[in-house]
Coordinates of C-alpha atoms and ligand atoms in Angstrom, one line a residue:
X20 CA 26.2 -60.5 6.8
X21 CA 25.0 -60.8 3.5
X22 CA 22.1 -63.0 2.5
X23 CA 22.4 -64.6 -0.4
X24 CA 19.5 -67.3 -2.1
X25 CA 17.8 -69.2 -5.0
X26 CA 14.9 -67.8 -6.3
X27 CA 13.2 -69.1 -9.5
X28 CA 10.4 -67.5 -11.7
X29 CA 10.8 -64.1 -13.5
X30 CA 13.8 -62.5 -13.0
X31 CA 12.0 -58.8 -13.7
X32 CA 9.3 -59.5 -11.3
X33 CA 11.2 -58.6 -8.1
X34 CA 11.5 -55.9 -6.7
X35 CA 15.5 -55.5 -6.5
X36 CA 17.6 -52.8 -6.9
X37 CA 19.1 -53.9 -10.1
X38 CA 19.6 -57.3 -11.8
X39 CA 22.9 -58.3 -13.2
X40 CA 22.8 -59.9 -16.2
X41 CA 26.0 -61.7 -17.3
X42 CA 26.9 -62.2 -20.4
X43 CA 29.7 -63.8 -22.9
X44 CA 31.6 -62.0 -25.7
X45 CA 29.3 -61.5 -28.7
X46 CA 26.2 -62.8 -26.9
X47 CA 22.5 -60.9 -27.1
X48 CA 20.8 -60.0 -24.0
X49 CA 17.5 -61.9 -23.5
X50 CA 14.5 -60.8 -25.0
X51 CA 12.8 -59.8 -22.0
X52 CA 15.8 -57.9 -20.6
X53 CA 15.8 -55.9 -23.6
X54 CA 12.2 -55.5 -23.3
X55 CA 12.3 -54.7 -19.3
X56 CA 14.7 -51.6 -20.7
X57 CA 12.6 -50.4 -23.6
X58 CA 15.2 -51.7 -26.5
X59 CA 18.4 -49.8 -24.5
X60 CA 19.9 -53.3 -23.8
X61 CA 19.9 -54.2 -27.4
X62 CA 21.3 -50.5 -28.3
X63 CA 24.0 -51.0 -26.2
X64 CA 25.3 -53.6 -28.1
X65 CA 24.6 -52.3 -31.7
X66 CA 26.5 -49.1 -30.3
X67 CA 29.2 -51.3 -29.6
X68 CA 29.3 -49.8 -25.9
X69 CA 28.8 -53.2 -24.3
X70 CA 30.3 -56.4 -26.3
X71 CA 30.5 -58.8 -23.4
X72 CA 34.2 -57.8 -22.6
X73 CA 35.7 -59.0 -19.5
X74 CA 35.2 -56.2 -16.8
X75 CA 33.1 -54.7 -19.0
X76 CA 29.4 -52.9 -17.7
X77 CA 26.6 -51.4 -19.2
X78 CA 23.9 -49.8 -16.5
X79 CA 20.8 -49.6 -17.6
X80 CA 17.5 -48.1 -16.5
X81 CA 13.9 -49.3 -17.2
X82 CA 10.2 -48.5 -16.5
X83 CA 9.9 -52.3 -14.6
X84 CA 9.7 -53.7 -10.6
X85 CA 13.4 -52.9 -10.9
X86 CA 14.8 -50.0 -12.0
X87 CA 18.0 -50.6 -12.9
X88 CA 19.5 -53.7 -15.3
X89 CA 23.4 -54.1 -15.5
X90 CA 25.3 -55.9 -18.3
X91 CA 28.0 -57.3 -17.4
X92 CA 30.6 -59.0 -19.7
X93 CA 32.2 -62.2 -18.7
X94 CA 34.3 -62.4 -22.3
X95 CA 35.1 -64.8 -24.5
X96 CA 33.1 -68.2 -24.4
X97 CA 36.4 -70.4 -25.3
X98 CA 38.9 -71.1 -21.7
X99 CA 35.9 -69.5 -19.3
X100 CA 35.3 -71.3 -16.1
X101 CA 34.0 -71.1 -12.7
X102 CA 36.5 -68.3 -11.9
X103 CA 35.5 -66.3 -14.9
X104 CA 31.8 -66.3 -13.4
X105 CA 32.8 -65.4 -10.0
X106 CA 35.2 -62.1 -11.5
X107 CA 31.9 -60.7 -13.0
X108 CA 30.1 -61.5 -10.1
X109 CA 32.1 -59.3 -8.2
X110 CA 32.1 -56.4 -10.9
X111 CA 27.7 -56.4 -10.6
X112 CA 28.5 -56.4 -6.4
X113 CA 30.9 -54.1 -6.9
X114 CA 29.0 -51.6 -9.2
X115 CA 26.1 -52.2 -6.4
X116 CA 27.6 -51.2 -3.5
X117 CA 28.6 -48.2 -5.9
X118 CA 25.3 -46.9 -6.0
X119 CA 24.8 -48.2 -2.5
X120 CA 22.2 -50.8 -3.3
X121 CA 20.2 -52.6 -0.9
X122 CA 19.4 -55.5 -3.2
X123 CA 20.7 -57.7 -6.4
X124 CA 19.5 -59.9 -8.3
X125 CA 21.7 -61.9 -10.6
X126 CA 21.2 -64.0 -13.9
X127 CA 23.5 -66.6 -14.5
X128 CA 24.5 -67.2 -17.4
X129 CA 22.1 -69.4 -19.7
X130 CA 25.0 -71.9 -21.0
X131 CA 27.4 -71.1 -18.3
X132 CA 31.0 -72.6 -19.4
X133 CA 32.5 -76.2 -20.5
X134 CA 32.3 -78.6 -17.3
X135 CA 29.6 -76.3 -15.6
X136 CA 26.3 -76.9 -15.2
X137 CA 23.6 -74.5 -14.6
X138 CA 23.3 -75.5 -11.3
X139 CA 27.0 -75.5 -10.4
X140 CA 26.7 -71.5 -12.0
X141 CA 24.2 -70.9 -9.5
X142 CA 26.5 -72.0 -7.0
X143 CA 28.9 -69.9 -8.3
X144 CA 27.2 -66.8 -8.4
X145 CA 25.9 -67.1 -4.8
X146 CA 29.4 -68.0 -3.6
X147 CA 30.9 -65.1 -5.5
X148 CA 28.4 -62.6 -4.6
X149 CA 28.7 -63.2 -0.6
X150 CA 32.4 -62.6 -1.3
X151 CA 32.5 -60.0 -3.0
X152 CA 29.6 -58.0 -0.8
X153 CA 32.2 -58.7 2.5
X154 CA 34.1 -55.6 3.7
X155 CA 35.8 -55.0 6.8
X156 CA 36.5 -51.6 8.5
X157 CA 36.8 -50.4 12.0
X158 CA 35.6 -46.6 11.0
X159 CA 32.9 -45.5 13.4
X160 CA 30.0 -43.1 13.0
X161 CA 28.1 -40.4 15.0
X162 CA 24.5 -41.3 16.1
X163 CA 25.8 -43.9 19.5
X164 CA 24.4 -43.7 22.9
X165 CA 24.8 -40.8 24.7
X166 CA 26.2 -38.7 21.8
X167 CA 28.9 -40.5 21.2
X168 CA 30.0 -42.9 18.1
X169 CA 29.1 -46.4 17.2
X170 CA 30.7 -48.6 14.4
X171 CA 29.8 -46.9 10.8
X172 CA 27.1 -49.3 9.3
X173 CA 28.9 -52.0 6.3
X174 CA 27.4 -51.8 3.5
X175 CA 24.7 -54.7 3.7
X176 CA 23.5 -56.3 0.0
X177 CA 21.2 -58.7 -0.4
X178 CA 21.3 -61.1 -3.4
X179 CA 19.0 -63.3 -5.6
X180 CA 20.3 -66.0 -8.0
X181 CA 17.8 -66.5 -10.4
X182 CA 17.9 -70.7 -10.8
X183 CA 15.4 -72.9 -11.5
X184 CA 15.4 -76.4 -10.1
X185 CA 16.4 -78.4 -6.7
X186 CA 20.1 -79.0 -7.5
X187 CA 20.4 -75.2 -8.3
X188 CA 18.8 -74.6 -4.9
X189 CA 20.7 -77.0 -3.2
X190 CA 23.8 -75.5 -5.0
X191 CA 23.3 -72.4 -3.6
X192 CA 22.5 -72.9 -0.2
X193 CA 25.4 -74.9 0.0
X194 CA 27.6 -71.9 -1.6
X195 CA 25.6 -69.5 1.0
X196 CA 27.5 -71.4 3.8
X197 CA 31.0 -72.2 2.2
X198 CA 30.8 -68.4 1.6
X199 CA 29.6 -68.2 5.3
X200 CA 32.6 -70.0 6.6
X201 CA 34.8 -67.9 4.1
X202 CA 33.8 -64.4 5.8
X203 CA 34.3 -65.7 8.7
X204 CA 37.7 -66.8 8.2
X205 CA 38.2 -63.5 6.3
X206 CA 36.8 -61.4 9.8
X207 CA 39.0 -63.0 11.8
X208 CA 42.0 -62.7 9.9
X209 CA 41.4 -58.8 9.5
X210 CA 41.5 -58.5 13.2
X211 CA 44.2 -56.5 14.3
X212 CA 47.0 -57.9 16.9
X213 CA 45.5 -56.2 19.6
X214 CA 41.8 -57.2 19.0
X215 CA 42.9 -60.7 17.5
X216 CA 44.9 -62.3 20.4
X217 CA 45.1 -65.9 20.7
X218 CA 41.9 -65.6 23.1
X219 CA 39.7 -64.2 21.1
X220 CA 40.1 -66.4 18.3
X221 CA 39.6 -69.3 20.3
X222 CA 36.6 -67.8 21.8
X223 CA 35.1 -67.2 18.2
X224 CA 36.0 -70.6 17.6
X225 CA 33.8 -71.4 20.3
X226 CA 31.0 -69.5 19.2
X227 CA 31.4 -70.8 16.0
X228 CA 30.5 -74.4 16.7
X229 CA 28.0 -73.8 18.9
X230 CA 26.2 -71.7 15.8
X231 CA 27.4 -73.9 12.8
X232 CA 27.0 -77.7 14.7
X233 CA 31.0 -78.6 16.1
X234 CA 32.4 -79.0 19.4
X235 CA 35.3 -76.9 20.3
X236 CA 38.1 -77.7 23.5
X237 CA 40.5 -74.7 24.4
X238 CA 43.4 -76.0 25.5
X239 CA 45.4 -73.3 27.9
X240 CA 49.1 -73.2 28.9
X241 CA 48.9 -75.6 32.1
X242 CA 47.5 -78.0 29.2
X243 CA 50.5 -77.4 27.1
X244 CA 52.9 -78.2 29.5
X245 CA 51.4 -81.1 30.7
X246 CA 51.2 -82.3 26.9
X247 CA 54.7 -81.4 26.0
X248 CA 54.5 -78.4 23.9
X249 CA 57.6 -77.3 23.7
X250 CA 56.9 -75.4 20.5
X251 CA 53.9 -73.9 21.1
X252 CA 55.3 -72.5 24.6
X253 CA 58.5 -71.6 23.0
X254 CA 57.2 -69.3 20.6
X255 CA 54.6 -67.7 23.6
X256 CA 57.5 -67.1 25.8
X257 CA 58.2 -63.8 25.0
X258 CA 54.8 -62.3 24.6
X259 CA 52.1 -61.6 27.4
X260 CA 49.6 -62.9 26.0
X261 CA 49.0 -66.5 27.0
X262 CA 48.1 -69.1 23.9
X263 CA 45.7 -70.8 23.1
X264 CA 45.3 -74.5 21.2
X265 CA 41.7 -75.0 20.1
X266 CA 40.9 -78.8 19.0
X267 CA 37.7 -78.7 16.7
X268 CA 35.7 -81.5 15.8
X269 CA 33.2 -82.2 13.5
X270 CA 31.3 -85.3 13.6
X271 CA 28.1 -86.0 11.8
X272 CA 25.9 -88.8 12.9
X273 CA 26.8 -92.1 10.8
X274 CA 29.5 -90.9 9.7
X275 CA 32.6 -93.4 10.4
X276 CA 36.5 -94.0 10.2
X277 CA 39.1 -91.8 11.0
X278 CA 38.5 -88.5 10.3
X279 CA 40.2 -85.5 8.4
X280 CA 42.9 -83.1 10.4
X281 CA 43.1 -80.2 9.4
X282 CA 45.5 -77.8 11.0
X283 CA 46.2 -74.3 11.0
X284 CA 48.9 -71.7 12.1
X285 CA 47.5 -69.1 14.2
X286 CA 50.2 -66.8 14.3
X287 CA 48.4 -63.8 16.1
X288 CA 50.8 -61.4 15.3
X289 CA 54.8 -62.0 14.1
X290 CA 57.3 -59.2 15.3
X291 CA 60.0 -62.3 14.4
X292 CA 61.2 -62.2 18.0
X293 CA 64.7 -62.0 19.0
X294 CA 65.1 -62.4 14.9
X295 CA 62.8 -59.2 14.6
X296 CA 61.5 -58.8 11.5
X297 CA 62.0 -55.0 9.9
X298 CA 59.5 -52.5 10.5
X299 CA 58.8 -52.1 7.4
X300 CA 55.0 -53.1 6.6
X301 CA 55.2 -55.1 9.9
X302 CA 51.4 -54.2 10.2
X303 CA 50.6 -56.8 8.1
X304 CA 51.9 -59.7 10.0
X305 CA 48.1 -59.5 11.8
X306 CA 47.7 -61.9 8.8
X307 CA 49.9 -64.4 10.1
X308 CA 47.1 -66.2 11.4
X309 CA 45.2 -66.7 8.5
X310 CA 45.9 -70.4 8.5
X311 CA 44.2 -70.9 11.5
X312 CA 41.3 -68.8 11.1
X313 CA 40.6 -70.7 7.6
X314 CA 40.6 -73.6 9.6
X315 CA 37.9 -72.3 11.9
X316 CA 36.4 -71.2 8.8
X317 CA 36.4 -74.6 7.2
X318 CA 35.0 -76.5 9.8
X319 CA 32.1 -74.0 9.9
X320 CA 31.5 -74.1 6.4
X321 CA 31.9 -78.4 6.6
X322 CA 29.2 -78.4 9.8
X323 CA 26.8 -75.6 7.9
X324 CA 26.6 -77.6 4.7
X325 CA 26.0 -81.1 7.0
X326 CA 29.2 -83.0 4.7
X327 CA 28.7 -86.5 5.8
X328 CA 32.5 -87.0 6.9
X329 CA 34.1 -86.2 10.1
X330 CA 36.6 -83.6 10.5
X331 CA 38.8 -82.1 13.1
X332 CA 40.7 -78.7 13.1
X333 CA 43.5 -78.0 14.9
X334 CA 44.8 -74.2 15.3
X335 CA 47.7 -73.4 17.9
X336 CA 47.9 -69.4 18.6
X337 CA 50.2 -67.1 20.0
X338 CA 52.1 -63.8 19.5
X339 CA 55.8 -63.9 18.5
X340 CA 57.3 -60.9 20.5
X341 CA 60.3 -60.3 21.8
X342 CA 61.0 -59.7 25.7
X343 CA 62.8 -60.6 28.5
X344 CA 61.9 -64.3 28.7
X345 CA 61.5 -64.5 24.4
X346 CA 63.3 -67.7 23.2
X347 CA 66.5 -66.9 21.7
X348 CA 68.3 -68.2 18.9
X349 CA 70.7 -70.9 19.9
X350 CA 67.4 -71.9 22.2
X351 CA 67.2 -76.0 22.2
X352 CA 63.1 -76.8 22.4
X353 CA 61.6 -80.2 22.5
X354 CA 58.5 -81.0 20.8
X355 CA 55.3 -83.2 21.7
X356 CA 56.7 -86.2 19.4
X357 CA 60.1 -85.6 21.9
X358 CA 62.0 -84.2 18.6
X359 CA 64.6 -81.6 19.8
X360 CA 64.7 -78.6 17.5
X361 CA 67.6 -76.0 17.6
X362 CA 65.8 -72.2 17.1
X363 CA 68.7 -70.9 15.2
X364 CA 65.6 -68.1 14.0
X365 CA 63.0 -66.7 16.4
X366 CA 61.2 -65.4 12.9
X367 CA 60.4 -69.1 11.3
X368 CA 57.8 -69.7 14.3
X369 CA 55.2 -71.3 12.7
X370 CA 57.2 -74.5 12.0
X371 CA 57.7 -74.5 15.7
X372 CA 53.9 -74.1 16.7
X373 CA 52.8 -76.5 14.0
X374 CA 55.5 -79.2 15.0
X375 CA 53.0 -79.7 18.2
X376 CA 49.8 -79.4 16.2
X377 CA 50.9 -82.3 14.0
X378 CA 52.4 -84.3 16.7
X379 CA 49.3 -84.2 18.4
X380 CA 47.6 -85.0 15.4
X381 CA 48.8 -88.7 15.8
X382 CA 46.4 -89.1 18.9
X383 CA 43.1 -88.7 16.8
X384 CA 44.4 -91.8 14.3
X385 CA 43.8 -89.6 10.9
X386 CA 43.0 -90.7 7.6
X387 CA 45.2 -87.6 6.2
X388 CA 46.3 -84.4 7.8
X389 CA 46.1 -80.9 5.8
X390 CA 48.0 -77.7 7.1
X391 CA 47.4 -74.4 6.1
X392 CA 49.7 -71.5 7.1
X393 CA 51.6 -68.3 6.0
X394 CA 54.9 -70.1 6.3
X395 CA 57.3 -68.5 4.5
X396 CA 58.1 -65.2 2.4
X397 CA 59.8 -67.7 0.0
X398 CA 56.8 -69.1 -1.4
X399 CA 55.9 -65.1 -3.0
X400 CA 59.1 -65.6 -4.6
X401 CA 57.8 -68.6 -6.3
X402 CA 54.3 -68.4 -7.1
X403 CA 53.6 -64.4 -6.2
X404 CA 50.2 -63.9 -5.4
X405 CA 48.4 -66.3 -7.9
X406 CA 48.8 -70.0 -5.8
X407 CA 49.6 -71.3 -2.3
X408 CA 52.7 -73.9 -2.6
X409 CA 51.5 -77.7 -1.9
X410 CA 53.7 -80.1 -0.5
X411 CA 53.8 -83.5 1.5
X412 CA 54.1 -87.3 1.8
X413 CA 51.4 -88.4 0.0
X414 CA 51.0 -87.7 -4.1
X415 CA 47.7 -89.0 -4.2
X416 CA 46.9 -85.9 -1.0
X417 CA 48.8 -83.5 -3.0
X418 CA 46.5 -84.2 -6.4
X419 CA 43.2 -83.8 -4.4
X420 CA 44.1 -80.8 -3.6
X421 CA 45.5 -79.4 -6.9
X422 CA 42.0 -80.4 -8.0
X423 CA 40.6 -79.5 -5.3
X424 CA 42.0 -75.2 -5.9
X425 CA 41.2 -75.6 -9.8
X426 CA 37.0 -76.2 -8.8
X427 CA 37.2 -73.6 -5.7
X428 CA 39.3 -71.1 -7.2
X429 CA 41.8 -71.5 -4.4
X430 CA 44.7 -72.6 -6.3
X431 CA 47.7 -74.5 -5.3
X432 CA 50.7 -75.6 -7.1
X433 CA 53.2 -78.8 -5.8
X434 CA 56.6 -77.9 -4.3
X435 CA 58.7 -81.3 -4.5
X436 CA 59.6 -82.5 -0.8
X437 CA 62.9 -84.7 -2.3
X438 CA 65.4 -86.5 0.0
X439 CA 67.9 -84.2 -0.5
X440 CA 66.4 -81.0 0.9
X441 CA 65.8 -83.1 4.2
X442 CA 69.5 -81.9 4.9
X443 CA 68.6 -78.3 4.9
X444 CA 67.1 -78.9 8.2
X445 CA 70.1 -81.1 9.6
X446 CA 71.6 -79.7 13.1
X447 CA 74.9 -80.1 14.5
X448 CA 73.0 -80.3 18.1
X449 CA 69.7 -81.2 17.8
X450 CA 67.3 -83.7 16.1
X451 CA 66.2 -80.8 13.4
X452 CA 66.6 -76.8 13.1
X453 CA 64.4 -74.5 11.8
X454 CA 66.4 -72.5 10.0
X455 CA 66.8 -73.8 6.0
X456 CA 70.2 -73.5 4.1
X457 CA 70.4 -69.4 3.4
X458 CA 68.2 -68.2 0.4
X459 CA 67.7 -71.9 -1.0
X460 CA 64.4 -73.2 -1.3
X461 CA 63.2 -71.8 2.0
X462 CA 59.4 -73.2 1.3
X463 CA 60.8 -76.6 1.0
X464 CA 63.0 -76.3 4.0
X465 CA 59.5 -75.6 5.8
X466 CA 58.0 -77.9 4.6
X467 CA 61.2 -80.6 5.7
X468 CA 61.0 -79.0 9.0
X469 CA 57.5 -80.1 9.0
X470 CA 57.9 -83.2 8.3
X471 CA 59.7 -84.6 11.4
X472 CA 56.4 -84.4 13.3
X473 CA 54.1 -85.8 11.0
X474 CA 52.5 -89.3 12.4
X475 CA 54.3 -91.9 10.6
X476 CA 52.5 -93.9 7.9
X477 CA 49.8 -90.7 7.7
X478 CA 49.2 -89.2 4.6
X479 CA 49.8 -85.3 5.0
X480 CA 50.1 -82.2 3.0
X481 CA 51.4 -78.7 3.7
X482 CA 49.6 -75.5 2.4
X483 CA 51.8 -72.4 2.6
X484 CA 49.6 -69.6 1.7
X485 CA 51.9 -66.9 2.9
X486 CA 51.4 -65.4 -0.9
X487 CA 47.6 -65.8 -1.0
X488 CA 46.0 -65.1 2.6
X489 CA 45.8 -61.7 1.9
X490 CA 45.3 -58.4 -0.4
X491 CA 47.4 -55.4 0.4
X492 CA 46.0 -53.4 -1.8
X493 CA 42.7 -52.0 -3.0
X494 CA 40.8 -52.9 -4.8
X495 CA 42.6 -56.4 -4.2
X496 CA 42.1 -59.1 -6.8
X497 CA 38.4 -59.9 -8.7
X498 CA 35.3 -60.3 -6.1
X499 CA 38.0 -60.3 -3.2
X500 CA 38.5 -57.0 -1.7
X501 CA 41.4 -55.6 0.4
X502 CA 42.2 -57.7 3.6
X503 CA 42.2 -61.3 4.5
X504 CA 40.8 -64.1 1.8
X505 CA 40.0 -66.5 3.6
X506 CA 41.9 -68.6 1.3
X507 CA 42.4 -72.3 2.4
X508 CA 38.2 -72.3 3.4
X509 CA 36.9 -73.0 -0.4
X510 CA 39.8 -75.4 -1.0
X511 CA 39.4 -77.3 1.9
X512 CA 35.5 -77.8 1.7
X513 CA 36.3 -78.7 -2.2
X514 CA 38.9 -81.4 -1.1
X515 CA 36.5 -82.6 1.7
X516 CA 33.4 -82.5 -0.5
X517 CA 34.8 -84.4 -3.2
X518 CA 36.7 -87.2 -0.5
X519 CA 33.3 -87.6 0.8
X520 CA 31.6 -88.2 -2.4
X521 CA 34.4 -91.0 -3.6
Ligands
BES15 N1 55.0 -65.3 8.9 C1 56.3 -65.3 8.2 C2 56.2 -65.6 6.8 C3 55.6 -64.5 5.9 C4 56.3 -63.5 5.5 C5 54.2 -64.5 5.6 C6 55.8 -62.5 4.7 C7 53.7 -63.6 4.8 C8 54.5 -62.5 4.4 C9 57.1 -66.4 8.9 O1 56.9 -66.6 10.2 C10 58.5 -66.0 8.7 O2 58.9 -65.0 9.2 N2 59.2 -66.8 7.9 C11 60.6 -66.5 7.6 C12 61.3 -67.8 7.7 C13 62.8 -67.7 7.7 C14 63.3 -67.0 8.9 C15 63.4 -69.1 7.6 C16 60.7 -65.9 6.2 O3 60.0 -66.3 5.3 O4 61.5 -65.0 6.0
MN16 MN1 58.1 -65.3 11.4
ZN17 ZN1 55.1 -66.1 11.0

């Protein structure tokens, strides 16, 4: 895990591996950066080898504490934000771990952008920096017990943000544990089928709120049947692992009212079922519980920065497998609410394993449910790999949020739930089906499907992140590598943070 922290005083006078400096299009690098490298940082920039470009790095050595200074551009002044802050943040961490770096220290920049403070930058850096120095990799290495191998070491980075003040410091330790909850969510979504069963995640759930400050309940199959959750079970059936339902709940002292739901698909692997999917990249339906794992994540990164609102996360988890006993399509299942839904396609599960999450929702009296999951391939047809689709009952719900992914750099953009796609979902034999109308707005029709087992009169809002909850490729996008995201963690602490501050 990497440590990140505040530290005031002279940015030179550590002893780091290399400090990042960050800097817009055009602008000069301090005087006593240039100084620290005898004059080469201001060279670089009469040579026109570093203009502030974003992407752009200069390394640098000088005769100081530390060694090494890196200029990193951040571009143009005009339209930069938070998000162009955290993208050279994870250039410096990823020229770093390059030269295999034990430490880095990071200047923000002086004036940092339009709407952000120096402190907020602060924040940003730290955040950006503990994402950016995750990896994930199951390689091992020689050097174990007996001769054998052992786990090869992560790279491990420590990092300094250079900030003066208390609300920088505050900033940052708060960023250290959003960013905390973040990797998690990110560690748990990279586990593969086999490793990341339905178990194990709610064990690290467990072991999550007894380290970050929640109380966790596991509830097992015996549980579900008693409950009603048809769903849940339904999608289980055909795989031999048994599921899992893990109620979180955060609840800090004084704080009152009905508390925050947030609820998560745990999908611990999807083979589609009967429906089965092609084999084709199938590996990466490991990711279909990212939902669920940014849930754990978020209530982690909610109980380590102490918000003063309560919270409780839901995350239902199974396999969808085919087998002997695997619900079939045709299949009639009834929900917790009672709803009966016809299963006219094993492969949109996580409708059905939500249905009972938000049903059960209804029992905790919320103030607003939020649900996060990889929903449907539909929602890459509309918004690629940029945003996560938003949709729900409640405008008001869906704005927060939209806000809430513009601050945290999770974005999300609104999907309309109209009347008329609530036929989509219409069966000729049961209450609701979960299969939409062919290749027509198939987010939507998840979204519908949803809908039927939302607590009336609560305000709720569906996050399909089925674009978003993971990069395939490497290097991935920005100060995000390959793997899980842990998207839905920053936007959910944003949303909470600011609904507590109202
Ligand atoms: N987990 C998938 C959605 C998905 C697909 C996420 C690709 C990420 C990448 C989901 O369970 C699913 O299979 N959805 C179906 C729904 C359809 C059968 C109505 C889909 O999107 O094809
Ligand atoms: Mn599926
Ligand atoms: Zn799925």
């Amino acid at each position: 895990m990497t440590k990140v922290e505040a530290k005031g005083g002279d940015p030179l006078g550590s002893r780091l591996g290399a400090l990042a400096v960050l800097l817009y299009e055009g602008e000069r690098p301090p005087a006593r950066v240039n100084e620290a490298t005898g004059g080469a940082a201001q060279r670089a920039v009469r040579l026109g080898d570093f203009r502030g470009k974003a992407g752009q790095q200069a390394l640098l050595y000088g005769s100081g504490r530390t060694p090494r200074v890196m200029l990193v551009g951040l571009g143009p002044r005009k339209g930069a934000g938070a998000e162009t802050v955290r993208r050279a943040v994870g250039e410096a961490v990823r020229l770093a771990r390059r030269l295999e770096l034990k430490s880095l220290g990071v200047l923000p920049p002086e004036k940092p952008a339009r709407g952000l403070s120096a402190a907020d930058a602060a924040g940003v850096v730290a955040e950006a920096a503990a994402l950016a120095a995750y990896g994930w990799s199951l390689k091992t290495e020689e050097g174990g017990k007996k001769g054998g191998r052992r786990p090869a070491k992560g790279p491990e980075l420590k990092v300094q943000v250079f900030a003066e003040g208390a609300a920088a410091k505050a900033a940052v330790r708060r960023a250290a544990a959003v960013a905390e909850g973040t990797n998690l969510a990110r560690e748990l979504g990279n586990l593969p089928g086999n490793l990341g069963t339905p178990t194990a995640l709610a064990q690290a759930a467990q072991k999550e709120g007894r380290r970050a400050g929640f109380k966790v309940k596991v509830l097992l199959p015996a549980d579900m049947k008693r409950l009603g959750m048809g769903g849940l079970l339904g999608v289980a059936k055909g795989s031999a692992e048994p599921p899992r339902f893990v109620h979180m709940e955060y609840s800090p002292r004084g704080a009152k009212g009905p508390p925050v739901v947030l609820v998560g698909k745990g999908l611990t692997f999807d083979s589609g079922g009967i429906s089965i999917k092609p084999s084709d990249k199938m590996w990466d339906m490991k990711f279909d519980k990212c939902g669920g794992c940014a849930v754990i994540g978020a209530l982690s990164a909610v109980a380590r920065a102490k918000l003063p609102l309560r919270v409780v996360g839901l995350v239902p988890s199974t396999e969808n497998m085919p087998g002997g006993r695997a619900t079939k399509p045709g299949d009639v299942l009834t929900a917790l609410n009672g709803k009966t839904i016809e299963v006219q396609n094993t492969d949109a599960e996580g409708r059905l394993i939500l249905a009972d999450a938000l049903a059960y929702a209804e029992r905790l009296k919320p103030a607003a449910i939020v649900d996060f999951a990889t929903l449907t391939g539909a929602v890459m047809v509309a918004l690629g790999d940029q945003r996560a689709g938003v949709m729900g009952t409640d405008e008001g719900l869906c704005e927060a949020l939209r806000k809430a992914g513009e601050a945290s750099g999770e974005r999300v953009w609104p999907l309309p739930l109209d009347e008329g796609y609530g036929d989509y979902v219409k069966s000729a034999v049961a209450d609701v089906k979960n299969l939409g109308k062919g290749r027509l707005a198939g987010s939507i029709s998840g979204g519908w499907f949803l809908r039927h087992f939302v607590p009336e009169g609560v305000p709720w809002a569906h996050v399909d992140i089925a674009g978003v909850a993971w990069n395939s490729s490497d290097p991935g996008k920005g100060y995000l590598g390959q793997g899980a995201t842990g998207f839905g963690v920053r936007l959910a602490f944003e949303f909470l943070r600011a609904r507590a501050e109202a």
